[in-house]
Short mmCIF file of C-alpha atoms and ligand atoms in Angstrom, two decimals:
data_model
loop_
_atom_site.label_atom_id
_atom_site.label_comp_id
_atom_site.label_asym_id
_atom_site.label_seq_id
_atom_site.Cartn_x
_atom_site.Cartn_y
_atom_site.Cartn_z
CA MET A 1 92.59 162.30 50.60
CA ALA A 2 91.59 164.66 53.39
CA PRO A 3 92.56 168.21 52.72
CA ALA A 4 95.56 169.45 54.69
CA VAL A 5 94.86 171.62 57.71
CA THR A 6 96.96 174.74 57.67
CA ARG A 7 97.41 176.87 60.75
CA GLU A 8 98.06 180.38 59.63
CA GLY A 9 100.39 182.67 61.42
CA GLY A 10 103.50 181.88 63.36
CA ARG A 11 103.69 181.28 67.11
CA LEU A 12 104.37 184.96 67.64
CA GLU A 13 101.08 186.05 66.13
CA TRP A 14 99.10 183.56 68.23
CA ALA A 15 100.98 184.60 71.35
CA MET A 16 100.28 188.29 70.65
CA ALA A 17 96.60 187.49 70.16
CA GLY A 18 96.66 185.84 73.61
CA VAL A 19 98.20 188.94 75.19
CA GLY A 20 95.73 191.29 73.49
CA ALA A 21 92.76 189.18 74.59
CA GLY A 22 94.10 188.95 78.14
CA LEU A 23 94.60 192.72 78.39
CA ALA A 24 91.06 193.27 77.13
CA GLY A 25 89.84 190.89 79.83
CA LEU A 26 91.79 192.78 82.49
CA ALA A 27 90.33 196.12 81.37
CA VAL A 28 86.78 194.77 81.40
CA SER A 29 87.21 193.08 84.78
CA TYR A 30 88.61 196.31 86.22
CA ALA A 31 85.78 198.45 84.85
CA ALA A 32 83.16 195.90 85.99
CA GLY A 33 84.74 195.93 89.44
CA VAL A 34 84.49 199.71 89.60
CA LEU A 35 80.84 199.59 88.51
CA LEU A 36 80.15 197.02 91.23
CA GLY A 37 81.71 199.30 93.79
CA ARG A 38 84.79 197.22 94.48
CA GLY A 39 87.61 199.00 96.22
CA SER A 40 90.26 196.71 94.74
CA MET A 41 91.06 194.90 91.52
CA VAL A 42 90.88 191.11 91.36
CA VAL A 43 94.52 191.09 90.23
CA VAL A 44 95.48 193.00 93.38
CA ASP A 45 93.45 190.56 95.48
CA LEU A 46 95.45 187.81 93.80
CA ALA A 47 98.73 189.49 94.81
CA ASP A 48 97.42 189.79 98.38
CA LEU A 49 96.50 186.12 98.35
CA VAL A 50 100.03 185.21 97.25
CA ILE A 51 101.50 187.35 100.03
CA ASP A 52 99.11 186.03 102.69
CA SER A 53 99.57 182.41 101.77
CA THR A 54 103.35 182.54 101.59
CA PRO A 55 104.55 180.74 104.73
CA GLY A 56 106.15 183.22 107.16
CA PRO A 57 109.68 181.75 107.07
CA VAL A 58 109.69 181.60 103.26
CA ALA A 59 108.53 185.22 103.05
CA HIS A 60 111.17 186.17 105.59
CA TRP A 61 113.87 184.38 103.66
CA ALA A 62 112.74 185.93 100.39
CA ILE A 63 112.66 189.42 101.85
CA GLU A 64 116.08 188.91 103.38
CA LEU A 65 117.40 187.76 100.02
CA VAL A 66 116.04 190.62 97.95
CA GLY A 67 115.80 193.33 100.61
CA ALA A 68 113.84 196.44 99.69
CA TRP A 69 113.25 194.95 96.26
CA ASP A 70 110.57 192.63 97.64
CA LYS A 71 107.58 194.73 96.50
CA PRO A 72 108.82 195.57 92.98
CA LEU A 73 109.90 191.95 92.55
CA LEU A 74 106.56 190.63 93.73
CA VAL A 75 104.69 192.99 91.41
CA GLY A 76 107.10 192.15 88.57
CA GLY A 77 106.65 188.45 89.23
CA ILE A 78 102.90 188.74 89.14
CA VAL A 79 102.98 190.78 85.92
CA LEU A 80 105.24 188.15 84.35
CA GLY A 81 102.95 185.38 85.55
CA ILE A 82 99.94 187.11 84.04
CA LEU A 83 101.74 187.71 80.75
CA ALA A 84 102.77 184.06 80.66
CA ALA A 85 99.13 183.04 81.15
CA PHE A 86 98.06 185.35 78.30
CA VAL A 87 100.77 184.05 75.96
CA GLY A 88 99.84 180.51 77.01
CA THR A 89 96.21 180.91 75.94
CA GLY A 90 97.32 182.22 72.56
CA LEU A 91 99.68 179.32 71.92
CA LEU A 92 97.16 176.78 73.19
CA ALA A 93 94.46 178.23 70.93
CA ARG A 94 96.71 177.33 68.04
CA LEU A 95 96.44 173.64 68.99
CA ALA A 96 92.71 173.36 69.59
CA TRP A 97 89.82 175.77 70.18
CA TRP A 98 89.21 174.42 73.70
CA ALA A 99 92.85 174.28 74.79
CA PRO A 100 92.96 177.88 76.23
CA LEU A 101 90.52 176.66 78.89
CA LEU A 102 93.46 174.74 80.38
CA VAL A 103 94.77 178.14 81.47
CA VAL A 104 91.58 180.18 81.84
CA VAL A 105 89.81 177.74 84.17
CA PRO A 106 92.62 177.50 86.76
CA VAL A 107 93.14 181.27 86.60
CA GLY A 108 89.41 181.70 87.20
CA ALA A 109 89.50 179.32 90.17
CA LEU A 110 92.49 181.14 91.72
CA GLY A 111 90.84 184.49 91.05
CA ALA A 112 87.63 183.32 92.76
CA VAL A 113 89.56 182.25 95.84
CA ALA A 114 91.37 185.60 95.85
CA ALA A 115 88.15 187.58 95.38
CA ALA A 116 86.46 185.69 98.22
CA ALA A 117 89.40 186.45 100.49
CA GLY A 118 89.52 190.08 99.30
CA PRO A 119 87.88 193.01 101.03
CA ASP A 120 84.71 193.10 98.92
CA GLY A 121 83.67 189.47 99.02
CA LEU A 122 82.98 186.83 96.41
CA LEU A 123 79.86 188.30 94.80
CA ALA A 124 81.17 191.59 93.37
CA GLY A 125 84.65 190.12 92.86
CA GLY A 126 83.27 187.00 91.20
CA LEU A 127 81.12 189.00 88.79
CA ALA A 128 84.06 191.24 87.83
CA LEU A 129 86.19 188.14 87.39
CA MET A 130 83.61 186.40 85.19
CA ALA A 131 83.27 189.49 83.02
CA GLY A 132 87.05 189.49 82.55
CA LEU A 133 87.33 185.77 81.80
CA VAL A 134 84.51 185.81 79.27
CA THR A 135 86.03 188.84 77.53
CA TRP A 136 89.40 187.10 77.47
CA LEU A 137 87.97 184.03 75.71
CA VAL A 138 85.68 185.87 73.32
CA VAL A 139 88.34 188.34 72.23
CA LEU A 140 90.84 185.51 71.85
CA GLY A 141 88.45 183.72 69.51
CA TRP A 142 87.88 186.86 67.52
CA LEU A 143 91.53 187.90 67.30
CA THR A 144 92.61 184.46 66.17
CA GLY A 145 89.75 184.31 63.67
CA PRO A 146 91.97 185.32 60.75
CA LEU A 147 94.56 182.76 61.89
CA THR A 148 92.16 179.89 62.22
CA PRO A 149 93.01 176.75 60.28
CA THR A 150 91.72 176.78 56.76
CA ARG A 151 90.88 173.56 55.03
CA GLY A 152 91.72 173.02 51.44
CA PRO A 153 94.56 174.02 49.23
CA ALA A 154 96.91 176.32 51.10
CA THR A 155 96.56 179.25 48.80
CA VAL A 156 95.92 181.72 51.56
CA ASP A 157 96.91 185.27 51.01
CA ARG A 158 99.29 185.76 53.95
CA LEU A 159 99.29 189.49 53.53
CA ARG A 160 95.50 189.65 53.83
CA VAL A 161 95.52 187.48 56.95
CA HIS A 162 98.13 189.72 58.44
CA ARG A 163 96.20 192.88 57.70
CA ARG A 164 92.99 191.52 59.18
CA LEU A 165 94.82 190.46 62.32
CA LEU A 166 96.36 193.92 62.71
CA LEU A 167 92.99 195.58 62.18
CA ARG A 168 91.35 193.43 64.84
CA ALA A 169 94.25 194.00 67.22
CA GLY A 170 93.75 197.75 66.75
CA VAL A 171 90.03 197.48 67.52
CA VAL A 172 90.75 195.46 70.67
CA ALA A 173 93.44 197.91 71.84
CA VAL A 174 91.15 200.91 71.40
CA GLY A 175 88.21 199.10 73.02
CA ALA A 176 90.21 197.87 76.01
CA GLY A 177 91.86 201.26 76.43
CA GLY A 178 88.46 202.96 76.35
CA VAL A 179 86.89 200.55 78.85
CA GLY A 180 89.89 200.92 81.16
CA ALA A 181 89.77 204.71 80.93
CA VAL A 182 86.05 204.82 81.71
CA GLY A 183 86.69 202.55 84.72
CA ARG A 184 89.42 204.88 85.95
CA MET A 185 87.23 207.90 85.52
CA LEU A 186 84.36 206.35 87.47
CA ASP A 187 86.78 205.17 90.13
CA SER A 188 88.44 208.55 90.51
CA GLY A 189 85.21 209.95 92.00
CA ARG A 190 85.21 207.28 94.68
CA ARG A 191 88.91 207.70 95.39
CA ARG A 192 88.50 211.47 95.77
CA VAL A 193 85.62 211.05 98.21
CA GLU A 194 87.59 208.40 100.15
CA GLU A 195 90.43 210.89 100.40
CA THR A 196 88.13 213.73 101.52
CA ARG A 197 86.68 211.41 104.14
CA ARG A 198 90.13 210.44 105.37
CA LEU A 199 91.11 214.09 105.83
CA LEU A 200 87.89 215.12 107.62
CA ARG A 201 88.33 216.17 111.23
CA LEU A 202 85.02 216.17 113.07
CA THR A 203 86.10 217.87 116.28
CA GLN A 204 82.97 217.06 118.27
CA VAL A 205 83.27 213.33 117.61
CA THR A 206 84.73 211.32 120.47
CA LYS A 207 86.19 207.83 120.45
CA PRO A 208 84.65 205.85 123.25
CA VAL A 209 86.27 203.27 125.48
CA VAL A 210 83.96 200.36 126.21
CA PRO A 211 83.61 199.95 129.98
CA ALA A 212 84.85 196.54 131.09
CA SER A 213 81.47 195.78 132.64
CA TYR A 214 79.78 195.77 129.19
CA ASP A 215 82.00 193.18 127.57
CA LEU A 216 82.36 189.71 129.08
CA GLY A 217 85.37 189.18 126.85
CA LEU A 218 84.62 185.49 126.31
CA GLU A 219 86.27 183.59 123.50
CA GLY A 220 83.68 183.08 120.74
CA LEU A 221 81.44 185.92 121.92
CA ALA A 222 81.14 188.84 119.46
CA PRO A 223 82.68 192.02 120.92
CA TRP A 224 80.11 194.33 122.51
CA GLN A 225 81.24 197.16 120.22
CA THR A 226 81.15 196.03 116.58
CA PRO A 227 84.15 197.40 114.63
CA ASN A 228 83.20 199.19 111.40
CA GLU A 229 84.91 196.57 109.22
CA GLU A 230 82.83 193.82 110.84
CA PHE A 231 79.52 195.69 110.86
CA TYR A 232 76.94 193.93 108.70
CA ARG A 233 76.03 195.69 105.49
CA ILE A 234 72.62 195.58 103.83
CA ASP A 235 71.49 197.79 100.96
CA THR A 236 70.20 197.72 97.42
CA ALA A 237 73.13 199.75 96.06
CA ILE A 238 75.11 197.97 93.34
CA THR A 239 77.58 200.85 93.25
CA VAL A 240 78.17 202.42 96.63
CA PRO A 241 77.27 206.11 96.20
CA SER A 242 80.31 208.36 96.59
CA ILE A 243 79.11 211.76 97.69
CA ASP A 244 81.35 214.77 98.18
CA PRO A 245 80.31 216.31 101.52
CA GLU A 246 80.78 219.77 99.96
CA GLN A 247 78.07 218.96 97.42
CA TRP A 248 75.77 217.20 99.89
CA ARG A 249 72.46 218.82 100.88
CA LEU A 250 69.60 217.63 103.07
CA ARG A 251 66.21 218.99 102.15
CA ILE A 252 63.27 218.86 104.57
CA HIS A 253 59.95 219.61 102.91
CA GLY A 254 56.37 218.39 102.43
CA MET A 255 53.85 219.01 105.19
CA VAL A 256 55.93 221.69 106.90
CA GLU A 257 55.48 225.38 107.58
CA ARG A 258 58.91 226.19 106.28
CA GLU A 259 60.99 224.20 103.83
CA VAL A 260 64.63 223.99 104.99
CA GLU A 261 67.92 222.80 103.55
CA TYR A 262 71.19 221.99 105.33
CA THR A 263 74.76 221.65 104.13
CA TYR A 264 77.30 219.28 105.63
CA ALA A 265 79.23 222.23 107.15
CA GLU A 266 76.02 223.46 108.81
CA LEU A 267 75.48 220.08 110.44
CA VAL A 268 79.12 219.86 111.53
CA ASN A 269 78.73 223.21 113.30
CA ARG A 270 75.62 222.23 115.24
CA ARG A 271 75.72 220.67 118.68
CA PHE A 272 76.45 216.94 118.40
CA THR A 273 74.75 214.09 120.22
CA GLU A 274 76.53 210.77 120.64
CA ALA A 275 75.14 207.40 121.67
CA TRP A 276 75.62 203.67 121.63
CA ILE A 277 72.89 202.23 119.42
CA THR A 278 72.40 198.66 118.23
CA LEU A 279 71.15 198.47 114.64
CA ASN A 280 69.54 195.39 113.18
CA CYS A 281 67.96 194.18 110.00
CA VAL A 282 64.40 192.91 109.70
CA SER A 283 65.82 190.09 107.56
CA ASN A 284 67.86 188.76 110.44
CA GLU A 285 66.89 185.14 111.08
CA VAL A 286 66.66 183.86 114.65
CA GLY A 287 70.28 183.55 115.75
CA GLY A 288 71.51 185.50 112.71
CA ASP A 289 74.25 188.09 112.48
CA LEU A 290 72.59 191.05 110.71
CA VAL A 291 72.96 193.09 113.87
CA GLY A 292 75.73 195.30 115.21
CA ASN A 293 76.41 197.83 117.94
CA ALA A 294 78.24 201.10 117.34
CA TRP A 295 78.95 204.53 118.80
CA TRP A 296 77.10 207.02 116.58
CA SER A 297 77.77 210.76 116.51
CA GLY A 298 75.61 213.37 114.83
CA VAL A 299 72.75 215.79 115.05
CA ARG A 300 69.32 215.14 116.57
CA VAL A 301 66.88 215.01 113.68
CA ALA A 302 64.10 216.26 116.02
CA ASP A 303 65.84 219.66 116.16
CA LEU A 304 65.96 219.99 112.38
CA LEU A 305 62.34 218.89 112.01
CA ALA A 306 61.38 221.46 114.63
CA GLU A 307 62.98 224.17 112.48
CA ALA A 308 60.82 223.06 109.54
CA ARG A 309 57.72 222.91 111.80
CA PRO A 310 55.62 219.90 110.67
CA LEU A 311 51.96 220.65 110.02
CA PRO A 312 49.15 218.97 111.97
CA GLY A 313 47.97 215.75 110.33
CA ALA A 314 51.43 214.61 109.29
CA ASP A 315 52.36 211.20 110.78
CA ALA A 316 55.30 210.04 108.68
CA VAL A 317 58.60 211.07 107.17
CA LEU A 318 59.52 209.65 103.78
CA GLN A 319 63.30 209.39 103.65
CA THR A 320 65.15 209.25 100.33
CA SER A 321 68.80 208.42 99.70
CA ALA A 322 71.11 209.68 96.96
CA ASP A 323 70.55 206.33 95.18
CA GLU A 324 66.79 206.78 95.46
CA TRP A 325 66.09 204.13 98.04
CA THR A 326 63.17 205.17 100.24
CA CYS A 327 61.69 204.33 103.59
CA GLY A 328 58.86 205.68 105.73
CA THR A 329 59.39 206.41 109.42
CA PRO A 330 56.78 207.46 112.00
CA LEU A 331 57.18 211.22 112.58
CA GLU A 332 56.86 210.47 116.25
CA ALA A 333 59.92 208.18 116.30
CA LEU A 334 61.97 211.02 114.81
CA THR A 335 60.71 213.67 117.23
CA ASP A 336 60.22 211.91 120.59
CA GLU A 337 62.80 211.71 123.36
CA ARG A 338 64.68 208.77 121.82
CA ASN A 339 67.32 210.91 120.11
CA ALA A 340 66.95 209.71 116.54
CA LEU A 341 70.20 210.80 114.87
CA LEU A 342 71.46 212.10 111.60
CA ALA A 343 74.76 210.30 112.07
CA LEU A 344 77.97 211.69 110.58
CA ALA A 345 80.30 209.34 112.41
CA MET A 346 80.39 205.67 113.39
CA ASN A 347 82.69 204.39 116.13
CA GLY A 348 84.55 207.70 116.23
CA GLU A 349 85.26 208.02 112.49
CA PRO A 350 83.39 209.67 109.63
CA LEU A 351 80.86 207.13 108.32
CA PRO A 352 82.48 204.57 106.01
CA LEU A 353 81.18 204.92 102.43
CA GLN A 354 79.33 201.58 102.62
CA HIS A 355 77.58 202.70 105.80
CA GLY A 356 76.14 205.89 104.32
CA PHE A 357 78.78 208.62 104.05
CA PRO A 358 78.38 211.51 104.51
CA VAL A 359 75.11 211.34 106.50
CA ARG A 360 72.69 208.57 107.48
CA MET A 361 69.77 208.16 109.84
CA VAL A 362 69.88 205.97 112.96
CA VAL A 363 66.69 205.49 114.99
CA PRO A 364 66.86 203.40 118.17
CA GLY A 365 64.15 200.73 118.29
CA LEU A 366 63.26 200.47 114.59
CA TYR A 367 64.53 197.98 112.04
CA GLY A 368 66.89 199.45 109.44
CA TYR A 369 64.46 199.06 106.54
CA VAL A 370 62.05 201.65 108.02
CA SER A 371 64.57 204.02 109.52
CA ALA A 372 68.30 203.77 108.86
CA THR A 373 68.63 205.50 105.46
CA LYS A 374 72.22 205.68 104.26
CA TRP A 375 73.42 208.44 101.89
CA LEU A 376 70.36 210.38 103.08
CA VAL A 377 69.45 213.49 101.08
CA ASP A 378 65.73 214.13 101.51
CA LEU A 379 63.12 214.09 104.27
CA GLU A 380 59.50 214.62 103.24
CA VAL A 381 57.04 215.15 106.06
CA THR A 382 53.86 213.39 104.96
CA ARG A 383 51.20 210.78 105.84
CA PHE A 384 51.62 206.99 105.74
CA ALA A 385 48.38 206.88 103.73
CA ASP A 386 50.00 208.90 100.95
CA PHE A 387 53.06 206.87 99.86
CA ASP A 388 54.69 203.48 99.43
CA ALA A 389 58.38 203.08 100.21
CA TYR A 390 60.91 200.66 98.71
CA TRP A 391 60.33 197.64 100.97
CA THR A 392 56.72 198.25 102.04
CA ASP A 393 55.93 198.23 98.34
CA LEU A 394 57.31 194.67 98.26
CA GLY A 395 55.14 193.31 101.06
CA TRP A 396 57.08 194.26 104.18
CA ALA A 397 55.20 195.87 107.06
CA GLU A 398 54.74 199.64 107.17
CA GLU A 399 55.93 199.86 110.74
CA GLY A 400 59.00 197.99 111.86
CA PRO A 401 59.56 198.20 115.62
CA VAL A 402 62.38 195.90 116.71
CA LYS A 403 61.22 192.61 118.29
CA ILE A 404 62.78 191.15 121.43
CA ALA A 405 65.59 188.84 120.38
CA SER A 406 68.34 186.75 121.90
CA ARG A 407 71.19 184.72 120.47
CA ILE A 408 73.56 182.00 121.69
CA GLU A 409 77.21 182.37 120.63
CA VAL A 410 79.03 180.13 123.12
CA PRO A 411 79.50 177.24 122.72
CA ALA A 412 79.81 177.50 118.95
CA GLY A 413 77.45 175.19 117.01
CA GLY A 414 78.71 171.61 116.86
CA ASP A 415 81.36 172.37 119.49
CA GLU A 416 82.78 169.69 121.78
CA VAL A 417 83.41 171.00 125.27
CA PRO A 418 84.91 169.34 128.36
CA ALA A 419 82.49 167.90 130.95
CA GLY A 420 81.66 169.80 134.12
CA GLU A 421 80.81 173.50 134.29
CA VAL A 422 79.92 174.52 130.73
CA VAL A 423 79.78 178.24 129.95
CA LEU A 424 76.87 179.41 127.80
CA ALA A 425 76.86 183.00 126.50
CA GLY A 426 75.42 185.35 123.91
CA VAL A 427 73.55 188.62 123.43
CA ALA A 428 69.98 189.85 123.69
CA TRP A 429 68.33 193.05 122.46
CA ALA A 430 65.09 195.03 122.53
CA GLN A 431 66.23 198.53 121.56
CA HIS A 432 64.35 201.48 123.02
CA THR A 433 62.70 199.16 125.56
CA GLY A 434 65.65 197.37 127.14
CA ILE A 435 66.29 193.86 128.40
CA ARG A 436 65.37 192.91 131.96
CA GLY A 437 66.44 189.29 131.89
CA VAL A 438 67.69 186.37 129.83
CA GLU A 439 66.91 182.71 130.52
CA VAL A 440 68.38 179.49 129.19
CA ALA A 441 66.96 175.98 129.12
CA VAL A 442 69.21 172.96 128.63
CA ASP A 443 67.85 169.76 127.06
CA GLY A 444 64.26 170.93 127.36
CA GLY A 445 64.53 171.47 131.13
CA ALA A 446 63.36 174.43 133.21
CA TRP A 447 64.30 178.01 132.29
CA GLN A 448 67.25 179.25 134.33
CA PRO A 449 68.23 182.91 134.67
CA ALA A 450 71.48 184.04 133.03
CA GLU A 451 73.69 186.86 134.32
CA LEU A 452 73.62 190.10 132.34
CA ALA A 453 76.58 192.35 131.61
CA GLY A 454 76.23 196.13 131.90
CA VAL A 455 74.74 198.47 129.29
CA PRO A 456 74.66 202.27 128.91
CA SER A 457 70.97 202.45 127.91
CA ALA A 458 67.96 200.54 126.62
CA ASP A 459 69.18 201.12 123.06
CA THR A 460 71.95 198.53 122.91
CA TRP A 461 72.25 194.81 123.02
CA VAL A 462 73.37 193.18 126.25
CA GLN A 463 75.72 190.25 126.69
CA TRP A 464 74.57 187.35 128.90
CA ARG A 465 76.30 184.38 130.45
CA ALA A 466 75.16 181.23 132.25
CA VAL A 467 76.86 178.13 133.58
CA ALA A 468 75.43 174.61 133.36
CA ASP A 469 76.79 171.45 134.95
CA LEU A 470 76.62 168.90 132.14
CA GLU A 471 77.46 165.26 131.66
CA GLU A 472 79.06 163.60 128.67
CA GLY A 473 76.87 163.38 125.59
CA ASP A 474 74.88 165.58 123.19
CA HIS A 475 73.05 168.60 124.52
CA VAL A 476 70.84 171.40 123.26
CA VAL A 477 70.48 174.84 124.80
CA ARG A 478 67.73 177.39 124.16
CA VAL A 479 67.58 181.07 125.04
CA ARG A 480 64.82 183.62 125.54
CA ALA A 481 64.83 187.22 126.73
CA ILE A 482 62.42 189.30 128.80
CA ASP A 483 62.16 192.99 128.01
CA ALA A 484 62.02 195.86 130.49
CA ASN A 485 58.19 195.82 130.36
CA GLY A 486 58.15 192.18 131.41
CA GLU A 487 57.23 190.85 127.97
CA VAL A 488 58.72 187.39 127.43
CA GLN A 489 60.22 186.62 124.00
CA THR A 490 57.81 184.31 122.19
CA GLY A 491 58.75 180.78 121.14
CA VAL A 492 56.33 180.93 118.20
CA GLU A 493 58.42 180.58 115.06
CA ARG A 494 57.76 183.14 112.36
CA SER A 495 59.82 183.99 109.31
CA VAL A 496 61.37 187.41 108.69
CA LEU A 497 58.62 188.55 106.31
CA PRO A 498 56.69 190.85 106.89
CA ASP A 499 58.03 192.38 110.10
CA GLY A 500 60.85 190.32 111.62
CA ALA A 501 61.47 186.72 112.75
CA THR A 502 60.36 185.31 116.09
CA GLY A 503 61.25 182.11 117.93
CA TRP A 504 63.89 180.88 120.34
CA HIS A 505 67.45 180.39 119.22
CA GLU A 506 68.87 176.99 120.09
CA ARG A 507 72.25 175.40 119.76
CA GLU A 508 73.49 171.82 119.81
CA PHE A 509 76.87 170.83 121.18
CA SER A 510 78.46 167.85 122.84
CA VAL A 511 80.26 167.31 126.09
CA ARG A 512 83.11 164.82 126.17
CA GLY A 513 84.11 162.89 129.27
N1 LIG B 1 70.20 204.09 100.91
C1 LIG B 1 69.90 202.94 101.56
N2 LIG B 1 69.83 202.94 102.91
C2 LIG B 1 69.55 201.81 103.59
C3 LIG B 1 69.29 200.60 102.90
C4 LIG B 1 69.35 200.63 101.47
O1 LIG B 1 69.14 199.61 100.79
N3 LIG B 1 69.68 201.81 100.85
N4 LIG B 1 69.01 199.45 103.61
C5 LIG B 1 68.49 199.61 104.96
C6 LIG B 1 68.50 198.36 105.71
S1 LIG B 1 67.37 197.19 105.24
C7 LIG B 1 69.31 198.16 106.80
S2 LIG B 1 69.11 196.81 107.78
C8 LIG B 1 70.36 199.14 107.16
C9 LIG B 1 71.72 198.48 107.23
O2 LIG B 1 72.71 199.43 107.53
P1 LIG B 1 74.23 199.00 107.44
O3 LIG B 1 74.47 198.48 106.06
O4 LIG B 1 75.04 200.22 107.76
O5 LIG B 1 74.43 197.92 108.47
O6 LIG B 1 70.45 200.20 106.21
C10 LIG B 1 69.21 200.69 105.75
N5 LIG B 1 69.49 201.85 104.93
MO1 LIG B 2 67.40 195.56 106.76
#
């Protein structure tokens, strides 16, 4: 006869094990999120998702019904839901080792959707979520270890089982509490700096109004001024550095007559320069969106370098960030008339943390990887021959002047548009040189000039627009730009490595009768 299988512990013990494991998972997911620089918790993203996906009338009805209690009730409901999920895994574990997955997998799927919709994107959110889910399962297995079915004569010492369970529960509680506390501590630094940033008043910073002539205002065309929340973000930082401006220093040293150091307050009290500058990434593919245009406010770096007095023979500045990313910039690009900036503000607000708070470099005409150091703390005047920087060390070119580029945004790819006059539109850029013209070619025909919108300087992108009379069927449009020196954008296709992509952007769409 097969020995009887005994499941030790009552439902309550299994349920408690589920709750303990779930709380441990929450603590780990929270701490992992903090480490990954997330501004929000996955659980909070989940609440947001519930709110956002509640149909308007239902939400209205619910709010009407419960009045000012809507927020506490929502939070209470979510807490109850989470507790129910935790209890559920415990009870299911009592039936079969794999049964908790019936809860954990759907929760993971919901969490992934919520994280993707949340402010920090799927990657950081997904990793934090995974860390939490794995912890949940592993701790559940461990906590229920003493309760696991024993085969053979049921002569189990109930008291011993109970004691072992309590001991493990204690270990989990202390561990989860510790992990949660460390997460909170790490996060408090970021929250404090966010708060300091919010309270900063940079009196010299203005908020610009975009002249109507710069923005064609077409549906589907990116706005001429890129809002901070939509500005692309590229960096190697896993945790976004949070730097208290009071503690921040910029040191200028190396091949200089006089080493100098500046505080944030010293920069704030200098004369500010403001400019529209389009920034783009060397990794931007033809037609890609790693490019944005903002109003930057700050101090001319040429003036600070002049105070340090570079020595003859120096041709480069090695920039270092608080997180020890480095890049090398030609000394000339930082000292010529182009107004390279130590930016303190972006679009009229102190720099967002992800974009380099409190101070970053912005150099018109150079790709970000050789110029646009965020969280900047150190400038070493030196020679290109004497150093390797982060990306040049990995095979990217030492010098990264921006290449002429143009992009089609209207019609959107795969669009179906009505026959007749079809509007084509997009942007083109060649910072520090400027764009003289943009041309489009439909279905491999002759290049036709597009109209250009206005721009304040050679340092920004320019919107373009053209109209083509097209018949029903599939079409393809290509674009190329001509810079202010008369150089025509090449159609030769090259990949982004080592110094930026080339080639013409094209777009397919169809016209219906
Ligand atoms: N500290 C630091 N600064 C950095 C980087 C980085 O990885 N670390 N990436 C650079 C690159 S490659 C680009 S394209 C720009 C992007 O700036 P953004 O994220 O504000 O758009 O920042 C530059 N500055
Ligand atoms: Mo970049």
